[in-house]
Structure formats: C-alpha cells, structure tokens
PDB file of C-alpha atoms in Angstrom:
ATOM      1  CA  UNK I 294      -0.600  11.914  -2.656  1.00 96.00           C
ATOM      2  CA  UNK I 295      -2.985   9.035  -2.937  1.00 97.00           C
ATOM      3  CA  UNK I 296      -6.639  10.417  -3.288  1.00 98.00           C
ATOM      4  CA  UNK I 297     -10.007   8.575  -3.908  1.00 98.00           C
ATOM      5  CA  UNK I 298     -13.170  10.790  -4.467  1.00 98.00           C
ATOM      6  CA  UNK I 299     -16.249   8.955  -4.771  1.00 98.00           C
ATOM      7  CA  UNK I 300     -19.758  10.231  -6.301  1.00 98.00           C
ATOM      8  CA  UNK I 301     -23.425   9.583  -7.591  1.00 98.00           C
ATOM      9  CA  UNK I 302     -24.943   8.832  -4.228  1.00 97.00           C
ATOM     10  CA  UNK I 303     -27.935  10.314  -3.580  1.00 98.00           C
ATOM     11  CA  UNK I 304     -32.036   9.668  -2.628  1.00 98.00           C
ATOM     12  CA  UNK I 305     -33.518   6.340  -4.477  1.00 98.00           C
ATOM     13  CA  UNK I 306     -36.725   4.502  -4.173  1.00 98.00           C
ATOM     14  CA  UNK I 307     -36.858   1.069  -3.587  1.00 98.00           C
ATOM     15  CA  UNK I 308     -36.232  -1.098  -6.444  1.00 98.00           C
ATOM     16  CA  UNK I 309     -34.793   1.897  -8.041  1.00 98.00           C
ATOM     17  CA  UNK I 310     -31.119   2.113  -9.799  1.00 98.00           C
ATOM     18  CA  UNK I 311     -27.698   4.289  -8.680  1.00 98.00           C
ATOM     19  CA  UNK I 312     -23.906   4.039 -10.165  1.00 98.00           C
ATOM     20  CA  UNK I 313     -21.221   4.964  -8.161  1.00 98.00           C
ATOM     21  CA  UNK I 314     -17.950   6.710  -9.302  1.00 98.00           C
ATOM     22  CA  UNK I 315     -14.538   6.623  -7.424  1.00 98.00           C
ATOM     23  CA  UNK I 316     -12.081   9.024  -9.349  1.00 98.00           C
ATOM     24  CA  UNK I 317      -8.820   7.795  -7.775  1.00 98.00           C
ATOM     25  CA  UNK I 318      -5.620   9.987  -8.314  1.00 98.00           C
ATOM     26  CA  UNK I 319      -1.463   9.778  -6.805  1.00 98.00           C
ATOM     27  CA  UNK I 320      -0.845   6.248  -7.700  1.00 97.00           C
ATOM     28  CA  UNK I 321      -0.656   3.517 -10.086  1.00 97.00           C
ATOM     29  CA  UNK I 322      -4.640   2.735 -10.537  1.00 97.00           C
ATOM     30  CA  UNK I 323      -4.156  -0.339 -13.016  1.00 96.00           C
ATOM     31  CA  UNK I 324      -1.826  -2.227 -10.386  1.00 96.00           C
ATOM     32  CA  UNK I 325      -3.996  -2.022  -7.490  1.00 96.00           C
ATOM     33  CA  UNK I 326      -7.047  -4.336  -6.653  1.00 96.00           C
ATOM     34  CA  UNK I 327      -9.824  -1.942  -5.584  1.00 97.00           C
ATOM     35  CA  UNK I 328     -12.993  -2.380  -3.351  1.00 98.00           C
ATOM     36  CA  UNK I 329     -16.326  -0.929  -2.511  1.00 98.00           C
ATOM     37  CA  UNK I 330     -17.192  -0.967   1.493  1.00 98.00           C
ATOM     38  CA  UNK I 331     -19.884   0.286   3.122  1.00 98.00           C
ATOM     39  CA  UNK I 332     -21.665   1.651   6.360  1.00 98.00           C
ATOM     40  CA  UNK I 333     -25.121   1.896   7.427  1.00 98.00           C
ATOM     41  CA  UNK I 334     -25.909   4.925   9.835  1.00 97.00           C
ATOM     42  CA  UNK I 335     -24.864   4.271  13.212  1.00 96.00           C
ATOM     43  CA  UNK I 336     -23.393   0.684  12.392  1.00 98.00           C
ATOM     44  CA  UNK I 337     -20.277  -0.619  12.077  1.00 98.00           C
ATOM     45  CA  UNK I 338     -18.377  -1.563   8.680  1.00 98.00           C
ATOM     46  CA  UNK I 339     -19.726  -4.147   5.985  1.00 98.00           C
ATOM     47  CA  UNK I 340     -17.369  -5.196   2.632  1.00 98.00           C
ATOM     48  CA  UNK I 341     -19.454  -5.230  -0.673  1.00 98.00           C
ATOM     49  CA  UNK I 342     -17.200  -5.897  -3.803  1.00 97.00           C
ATOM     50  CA  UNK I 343     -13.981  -6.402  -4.608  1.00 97.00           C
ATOM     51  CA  UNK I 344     -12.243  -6.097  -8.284  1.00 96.00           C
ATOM     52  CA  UNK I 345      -8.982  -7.017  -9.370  1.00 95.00           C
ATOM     53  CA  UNK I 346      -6.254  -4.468 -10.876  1.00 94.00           C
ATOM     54  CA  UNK I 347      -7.342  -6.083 -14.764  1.00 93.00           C
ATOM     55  CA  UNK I 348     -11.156  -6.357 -13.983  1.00 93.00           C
ATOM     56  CA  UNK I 349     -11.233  -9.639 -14.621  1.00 92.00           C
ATOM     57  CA  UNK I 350     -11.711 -10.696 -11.228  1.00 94.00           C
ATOM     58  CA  UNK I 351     -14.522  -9.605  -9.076  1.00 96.00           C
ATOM     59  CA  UNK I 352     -16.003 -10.796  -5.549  1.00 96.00           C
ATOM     60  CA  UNK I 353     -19.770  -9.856  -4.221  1.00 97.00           C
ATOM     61  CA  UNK I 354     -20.806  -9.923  -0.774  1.00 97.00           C
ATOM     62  CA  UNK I 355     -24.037 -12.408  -0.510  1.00 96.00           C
ATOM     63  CA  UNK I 356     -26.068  -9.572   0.448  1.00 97.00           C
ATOM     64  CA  UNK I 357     -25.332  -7.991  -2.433  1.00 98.00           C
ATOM     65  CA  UNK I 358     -24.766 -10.475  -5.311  1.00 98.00           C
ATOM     66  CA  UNK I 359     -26.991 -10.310  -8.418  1.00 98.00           C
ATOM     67  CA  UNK I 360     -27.885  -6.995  -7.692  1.00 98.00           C
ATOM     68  CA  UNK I 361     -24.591  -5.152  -7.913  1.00 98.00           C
ATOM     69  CA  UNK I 362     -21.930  -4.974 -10.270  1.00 98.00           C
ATOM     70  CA  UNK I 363     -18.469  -3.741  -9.722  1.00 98.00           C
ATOM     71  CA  UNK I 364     -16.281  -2.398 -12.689  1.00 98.00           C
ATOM     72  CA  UNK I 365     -13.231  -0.472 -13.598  1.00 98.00           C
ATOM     73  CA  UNK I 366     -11.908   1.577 -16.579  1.00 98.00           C
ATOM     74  CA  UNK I 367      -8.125   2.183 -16.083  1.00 97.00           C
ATOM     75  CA  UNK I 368      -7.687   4.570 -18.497  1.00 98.00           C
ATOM     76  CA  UNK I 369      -9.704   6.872 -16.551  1.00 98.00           C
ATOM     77  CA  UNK I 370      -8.327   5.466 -13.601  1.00 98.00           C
ATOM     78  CA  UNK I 371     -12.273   5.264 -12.377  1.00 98.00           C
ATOM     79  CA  UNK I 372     -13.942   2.634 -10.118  1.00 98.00           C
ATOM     80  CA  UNK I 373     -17.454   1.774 -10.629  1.00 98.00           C
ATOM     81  CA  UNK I 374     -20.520   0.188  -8.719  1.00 98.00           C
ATOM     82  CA  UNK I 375     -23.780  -0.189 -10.279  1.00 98.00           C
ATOM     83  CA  UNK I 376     -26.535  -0.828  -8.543  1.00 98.00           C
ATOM     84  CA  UNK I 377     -29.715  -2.249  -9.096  1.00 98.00           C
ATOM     85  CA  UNK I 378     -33.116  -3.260  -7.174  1.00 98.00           C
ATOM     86  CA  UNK I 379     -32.237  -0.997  -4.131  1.00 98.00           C
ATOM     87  CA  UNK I 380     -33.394  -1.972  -0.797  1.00 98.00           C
ATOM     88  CA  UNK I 381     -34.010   0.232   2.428  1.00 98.00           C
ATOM     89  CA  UNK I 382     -30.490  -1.762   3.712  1.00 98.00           C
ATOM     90  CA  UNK I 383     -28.504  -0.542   1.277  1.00 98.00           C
ATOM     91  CA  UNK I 384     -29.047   2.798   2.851  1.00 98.00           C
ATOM     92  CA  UNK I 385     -25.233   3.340   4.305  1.00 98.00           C
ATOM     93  CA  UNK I 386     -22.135   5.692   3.381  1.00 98.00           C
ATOM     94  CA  UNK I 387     -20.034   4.444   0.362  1.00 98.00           C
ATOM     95  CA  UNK I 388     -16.297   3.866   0.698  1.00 98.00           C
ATOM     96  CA  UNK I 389     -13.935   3.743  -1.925  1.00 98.00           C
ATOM     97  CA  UNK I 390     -11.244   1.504  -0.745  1.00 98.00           C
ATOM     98  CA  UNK I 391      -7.660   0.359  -2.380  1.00 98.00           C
ATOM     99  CA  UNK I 392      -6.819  -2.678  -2.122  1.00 95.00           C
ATOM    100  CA  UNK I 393      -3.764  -5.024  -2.673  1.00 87.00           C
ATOM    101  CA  UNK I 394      -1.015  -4.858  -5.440  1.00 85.00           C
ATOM    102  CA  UNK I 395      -0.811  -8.928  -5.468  1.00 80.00           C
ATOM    103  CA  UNK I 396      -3.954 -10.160  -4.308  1.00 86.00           C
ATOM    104  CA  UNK I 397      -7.705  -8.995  -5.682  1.00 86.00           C
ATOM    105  CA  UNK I 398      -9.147  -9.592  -1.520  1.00 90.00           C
ATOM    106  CA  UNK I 399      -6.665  -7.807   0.499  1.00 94.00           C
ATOM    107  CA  UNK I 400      -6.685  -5.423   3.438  1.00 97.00           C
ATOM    108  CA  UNK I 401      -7.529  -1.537   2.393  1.00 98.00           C
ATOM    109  CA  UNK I 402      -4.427   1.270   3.011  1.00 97.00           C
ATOM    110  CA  UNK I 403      -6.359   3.881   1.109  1.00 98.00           C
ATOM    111  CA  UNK I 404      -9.827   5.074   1.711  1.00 98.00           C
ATOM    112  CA  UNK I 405     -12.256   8.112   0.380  1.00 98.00           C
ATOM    113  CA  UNK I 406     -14.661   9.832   2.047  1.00 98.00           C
ATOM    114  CA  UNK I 407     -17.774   8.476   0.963  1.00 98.00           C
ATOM    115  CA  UNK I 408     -20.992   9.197  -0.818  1.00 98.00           C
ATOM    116  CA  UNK I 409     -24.280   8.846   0.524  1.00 98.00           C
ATOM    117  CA  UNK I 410     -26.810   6.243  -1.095  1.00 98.00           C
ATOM    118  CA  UNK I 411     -30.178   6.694   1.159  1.00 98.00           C
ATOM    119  CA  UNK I 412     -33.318   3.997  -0.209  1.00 98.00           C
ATOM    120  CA  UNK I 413     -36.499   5.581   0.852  1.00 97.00           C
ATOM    121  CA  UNK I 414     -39.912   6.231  -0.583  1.00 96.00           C
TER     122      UNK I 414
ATOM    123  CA  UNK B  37     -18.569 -17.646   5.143  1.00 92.00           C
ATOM    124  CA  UNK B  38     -15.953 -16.572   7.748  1.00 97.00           C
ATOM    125  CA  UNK B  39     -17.425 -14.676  10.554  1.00 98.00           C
ATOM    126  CA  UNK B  40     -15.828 -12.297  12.937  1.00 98.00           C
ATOM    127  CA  UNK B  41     -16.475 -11.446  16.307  1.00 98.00           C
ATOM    128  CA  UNK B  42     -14.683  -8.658  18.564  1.00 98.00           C
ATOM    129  CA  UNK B  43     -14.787  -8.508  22.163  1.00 98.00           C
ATOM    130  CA  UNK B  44     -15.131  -6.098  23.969  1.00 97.00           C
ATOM    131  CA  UNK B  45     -17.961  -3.924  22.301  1.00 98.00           C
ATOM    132  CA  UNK B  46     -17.365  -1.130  24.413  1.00 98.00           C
ATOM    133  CA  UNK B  47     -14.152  -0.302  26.552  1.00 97.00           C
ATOM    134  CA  UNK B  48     -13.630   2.361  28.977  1.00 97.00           C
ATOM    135  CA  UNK B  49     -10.355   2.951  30.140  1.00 96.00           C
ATOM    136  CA  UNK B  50      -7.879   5.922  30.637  1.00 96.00           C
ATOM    137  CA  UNK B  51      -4.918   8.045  29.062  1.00 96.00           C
ATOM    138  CA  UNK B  52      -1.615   5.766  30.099  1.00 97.00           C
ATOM    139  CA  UNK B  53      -3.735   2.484  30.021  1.00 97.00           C
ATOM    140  CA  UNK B  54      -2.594  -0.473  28.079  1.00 98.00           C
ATOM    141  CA  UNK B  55      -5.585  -1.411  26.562  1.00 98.00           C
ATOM    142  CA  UNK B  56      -6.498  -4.954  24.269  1.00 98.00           C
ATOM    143  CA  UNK B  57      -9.283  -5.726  21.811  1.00 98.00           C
ATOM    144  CA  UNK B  58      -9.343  -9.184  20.831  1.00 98.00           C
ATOM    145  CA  UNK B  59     -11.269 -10.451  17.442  1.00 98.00           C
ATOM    146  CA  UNK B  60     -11.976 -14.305  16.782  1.00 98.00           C
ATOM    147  CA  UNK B  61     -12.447 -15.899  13.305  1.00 98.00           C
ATOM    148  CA  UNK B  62     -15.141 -18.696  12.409  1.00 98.00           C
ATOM    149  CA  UNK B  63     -12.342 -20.392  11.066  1.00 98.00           C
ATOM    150  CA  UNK B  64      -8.761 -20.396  10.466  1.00 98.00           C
ATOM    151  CA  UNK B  65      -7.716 -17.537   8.174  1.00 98.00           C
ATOM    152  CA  UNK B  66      -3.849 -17.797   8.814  1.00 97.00           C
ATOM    153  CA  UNK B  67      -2.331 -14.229   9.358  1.00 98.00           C
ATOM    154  CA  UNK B  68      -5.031 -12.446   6.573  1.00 97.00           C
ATOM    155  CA  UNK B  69      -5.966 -10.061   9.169  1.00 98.00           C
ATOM    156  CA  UNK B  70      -5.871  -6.313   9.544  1.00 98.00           C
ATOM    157  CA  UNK B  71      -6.926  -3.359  12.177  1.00 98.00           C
ATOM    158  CA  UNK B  72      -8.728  -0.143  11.990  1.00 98.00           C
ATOM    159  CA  UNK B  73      -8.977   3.190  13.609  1.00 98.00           C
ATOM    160  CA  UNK B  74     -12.227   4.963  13.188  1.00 98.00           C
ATOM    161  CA  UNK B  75     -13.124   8.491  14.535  1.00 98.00           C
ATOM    162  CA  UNK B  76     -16.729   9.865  14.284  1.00 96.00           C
ATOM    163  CA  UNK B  77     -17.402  11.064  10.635  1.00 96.00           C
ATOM    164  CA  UNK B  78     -14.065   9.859   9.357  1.00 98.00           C
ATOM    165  CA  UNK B  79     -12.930   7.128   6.667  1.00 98.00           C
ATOM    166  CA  UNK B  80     -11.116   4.135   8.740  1.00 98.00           C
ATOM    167  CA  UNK B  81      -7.102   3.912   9.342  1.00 98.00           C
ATOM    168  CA  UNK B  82      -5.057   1.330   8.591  1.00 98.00           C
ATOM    169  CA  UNK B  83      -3.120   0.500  11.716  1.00 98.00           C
ATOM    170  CA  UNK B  84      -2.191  -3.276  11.166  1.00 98.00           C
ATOM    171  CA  UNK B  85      -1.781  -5.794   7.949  1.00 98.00           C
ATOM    172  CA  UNK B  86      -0.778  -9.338   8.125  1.00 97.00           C
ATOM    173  CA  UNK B  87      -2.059  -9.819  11.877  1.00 98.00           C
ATOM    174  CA  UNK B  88       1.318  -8.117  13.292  1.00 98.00           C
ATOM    175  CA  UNK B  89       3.213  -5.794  10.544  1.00 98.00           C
ATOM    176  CA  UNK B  90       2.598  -1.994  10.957  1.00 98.00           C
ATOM    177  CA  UNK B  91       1.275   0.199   8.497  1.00 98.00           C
ATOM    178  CA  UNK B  92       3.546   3.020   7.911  1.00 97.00           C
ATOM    179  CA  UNK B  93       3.419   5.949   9.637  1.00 97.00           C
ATOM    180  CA  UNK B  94       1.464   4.753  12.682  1.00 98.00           C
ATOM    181  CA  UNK B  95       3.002   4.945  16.002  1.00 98.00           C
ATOM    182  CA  UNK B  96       4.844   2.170  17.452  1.00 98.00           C
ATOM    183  CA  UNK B  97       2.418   1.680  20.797  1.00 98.00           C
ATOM    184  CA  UNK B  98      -0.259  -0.138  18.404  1.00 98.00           C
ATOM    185  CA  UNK B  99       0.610  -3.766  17.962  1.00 98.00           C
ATOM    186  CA  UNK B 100      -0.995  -7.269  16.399  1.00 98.00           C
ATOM    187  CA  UNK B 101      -0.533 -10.569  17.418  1.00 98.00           C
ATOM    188  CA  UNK B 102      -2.136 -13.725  16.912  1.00 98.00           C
ATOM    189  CA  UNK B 103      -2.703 -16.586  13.741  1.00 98.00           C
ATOM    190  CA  UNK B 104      -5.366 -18.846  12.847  1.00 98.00           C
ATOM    191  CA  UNK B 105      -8.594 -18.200  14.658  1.00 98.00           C
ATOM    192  CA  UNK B 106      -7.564 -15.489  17.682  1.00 98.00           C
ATOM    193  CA  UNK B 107      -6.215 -12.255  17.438  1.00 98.00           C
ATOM    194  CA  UNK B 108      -5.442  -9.247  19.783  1.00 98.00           C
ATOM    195  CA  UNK B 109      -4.496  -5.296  19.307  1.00 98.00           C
ATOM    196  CA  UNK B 110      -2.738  -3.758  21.767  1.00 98.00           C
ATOM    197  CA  UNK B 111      -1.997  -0.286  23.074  1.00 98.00           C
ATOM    198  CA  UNK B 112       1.106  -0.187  25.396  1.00 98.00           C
ATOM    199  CA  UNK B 113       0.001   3.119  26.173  1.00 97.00           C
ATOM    200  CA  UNK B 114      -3.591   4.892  25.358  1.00 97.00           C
ATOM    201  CA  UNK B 115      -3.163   8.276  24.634  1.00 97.00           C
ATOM    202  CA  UNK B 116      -5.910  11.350  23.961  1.00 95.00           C
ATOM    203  CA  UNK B 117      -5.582  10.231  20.025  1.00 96.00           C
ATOM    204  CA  UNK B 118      -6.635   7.109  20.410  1.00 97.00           C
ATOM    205  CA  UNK B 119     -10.522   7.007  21.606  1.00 94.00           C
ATOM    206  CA  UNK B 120     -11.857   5.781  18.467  1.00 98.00           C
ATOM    207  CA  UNK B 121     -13.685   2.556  17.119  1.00 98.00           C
ATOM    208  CA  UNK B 122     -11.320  -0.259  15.764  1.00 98.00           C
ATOM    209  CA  UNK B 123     -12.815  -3.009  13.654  1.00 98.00           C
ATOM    210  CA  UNK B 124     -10.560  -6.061  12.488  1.00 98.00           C
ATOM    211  CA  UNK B 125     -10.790  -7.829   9.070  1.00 98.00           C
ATOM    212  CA  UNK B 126     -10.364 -10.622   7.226  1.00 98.00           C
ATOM    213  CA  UNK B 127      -9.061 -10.860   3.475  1.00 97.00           C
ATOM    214  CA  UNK B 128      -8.379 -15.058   3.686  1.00 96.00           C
ATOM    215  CA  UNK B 129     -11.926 -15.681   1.952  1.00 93.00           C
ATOM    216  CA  UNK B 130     -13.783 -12.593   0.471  1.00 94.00           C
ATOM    217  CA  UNK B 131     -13.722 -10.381   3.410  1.00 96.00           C
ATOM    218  CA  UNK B 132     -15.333  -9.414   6.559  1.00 97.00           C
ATOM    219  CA  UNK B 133     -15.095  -6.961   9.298  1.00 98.00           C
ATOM    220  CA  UNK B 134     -15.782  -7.207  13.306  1.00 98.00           C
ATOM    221  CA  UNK B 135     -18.885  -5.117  14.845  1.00 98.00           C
ATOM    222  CA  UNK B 136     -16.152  -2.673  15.657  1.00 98.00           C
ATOM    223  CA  UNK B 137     -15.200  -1.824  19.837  1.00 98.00           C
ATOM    224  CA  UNK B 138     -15.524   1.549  20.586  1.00 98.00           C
ATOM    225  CA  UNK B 139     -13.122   2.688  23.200  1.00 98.00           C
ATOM    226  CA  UNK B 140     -14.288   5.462  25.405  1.00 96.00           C
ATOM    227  CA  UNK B 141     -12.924   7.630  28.329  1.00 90.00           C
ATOM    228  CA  UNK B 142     -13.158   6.536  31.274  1.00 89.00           C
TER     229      UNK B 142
END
C-alpha cells in the first residue's frame, strides 16, 4: 500500500525557516517524480515544487522560487522542502504528492495528509 | 505561465443529475490535464489523467473530454458520494490547478 506521511510543520515567524519531511512507503520511491502542493485555509489548491525521480531536476512555482528548495534522498526514500524567508501566504496545509514514473511535471495519483505550516507573529 | 479557469464555481444540483464542470487553459496544453475529487478535510482524488483516461478504481459515471484549451468532467449520474470540490490541472508547463467548483445539494 502506497503511503506518504509528511512532517515538520508547525508555528513560524515571518522571515523565519521550516523543512518539511515526506516519509513515503509501498512503492518504488527512486522511480517516481515527486511534488510538494499546497493549500491555504479555506482556498483552493496551489502547486509549489516538483523534483524528478534522480533529483536532478527540480521546478519552483514563481511564488515560491528563491525561497524554497525541494530535495530528495532515495535511500531513505524521504522527500524534502526547505523553506526559507516565510511569509504570512505561505500559511496553508502541506501535501506530499507522487508524481509521474516518466515525466518530472505530471499529474499526482498519490497524496498524504498534510502538515500544517502557519506564518504568524 | 498557463492559467486555469473553472466554471462553474459553485453548482447545485441533485442525486440522479448529470452534472458538467468545464475548465479552460490560457493556452494550449494538449491532453496534460487531470481531475480531482476533494471532500472537506481530505487529501484530493485522482479521478482523471490525460484529459479522458480513468484512474483506477474510480467508477465509470466520471468522464473527461476535451484537448487543447477546453475541457469538461462529467457525471452521467450524481450520486450521494459525489458532493465534493473538483479542481482540474495542468502538467504541460510546470503545473497549475483551477479555483476548484464545489458541487452542493440542491
């Protein structure tokens, strides 16, 4: 059974720093591309990074580019986002999502359940 | 970068309806395009990849059509299941999703 359990969200200041972890689990994690989406309370559903199944290929949403970094270690068949210089609109729910076996930008057939990143002071 | 609009936002409508949400591209992304089902407090569904192929394991009264800028899902046949938010995506250039169009009992 395909899993994905993401972590490390929590309460940040502005301008402050978080790193996401998705531990994924059922399936080959080194063939898939893998991507980070997320969703602002009440709103609908905005794509932030995408990585290939290598990590040598990665994709940034505008909004987010410069500030956040996806990675991946398949050994530990782990996903990563780092991110810095946190804004109040990156306050949304985290998704984990798995991506295409081909392709690094592909639709998503397996998603977690989220963690929480909320930017306040 | 390739924007996405769905139509209707909201859509009220009743168990046995056949019910379609269309979603238009900014520009041509061929067939890169795939639909969600979202219930409150739940991760999104697959339901449709490659405009019209179904994702296993969802029933056959969801369908895709469409290529190049338009696109429609369609329920032959709404059922209790089914009041949910669907959003529609692109993967032809990074990606994006639609604003999402809840569908509601009527």
């Amino acid at each position: 059974e395909v899993q994905l359990l993401e972590s490390g969200g929590g309460l940040v200041q502005p301008g402050g720093s978080l790193r996401l972890s998705c531990a994924a689990s059922g399936f080959t994690f080194s063939s898939y591309a893998m991507s980070w989406v997320r969703q602002a309370p009440g709103k609908g559903l905005e794509w932030v990074s995408a990585v290939g199944n290598g990590g040598g290929s990665t994709y940034y949403a505008g909004s987010v580019k410069g500030r956040f970094t996806i990675s991946r270690d398949n050994s530990n068949n782990t996903l990563y986002l780092q991110m810095n210089s946190l804004r109040a609109e990156d306050t949304a729910l985290y998704y984990c999502a798995r991506g295409g076996i081909l392709a690094t930008l592909s639709y998503f057939d397996y998603w977690g359940q989220g963690t929480l990143v909320t930017v306040s002071s | 970068d390739i924007q996405m609009t769905q139509s209707p936002s909201t859509l009220s409508a009743s168990v046995g309806d056949r019910v379609t949400i269309t979603c238009r591209a900014s520009q041509t992304i061929s067939s890169w395009l795939a639909w969600y089902q979202q219930k409150p407090g739940k991760a999104p569904k697959l339901l449709i990849y490659k405009a019209s192929s179904l994702e296993s394991g969802v029933p056959s009264r969801f369908s895709g059509s469409g290529s190049g800028t338009e696109f429609t899902l369609t329920i032959s046949s709404l059922q209790p299941d089914d009041f949910a938010t669907y959003y529609c995506q692109q993967y032809k250039s990074y990606s994006t999703f639609g604003q999402g169009t809840k569908v509601e009992i009527k």
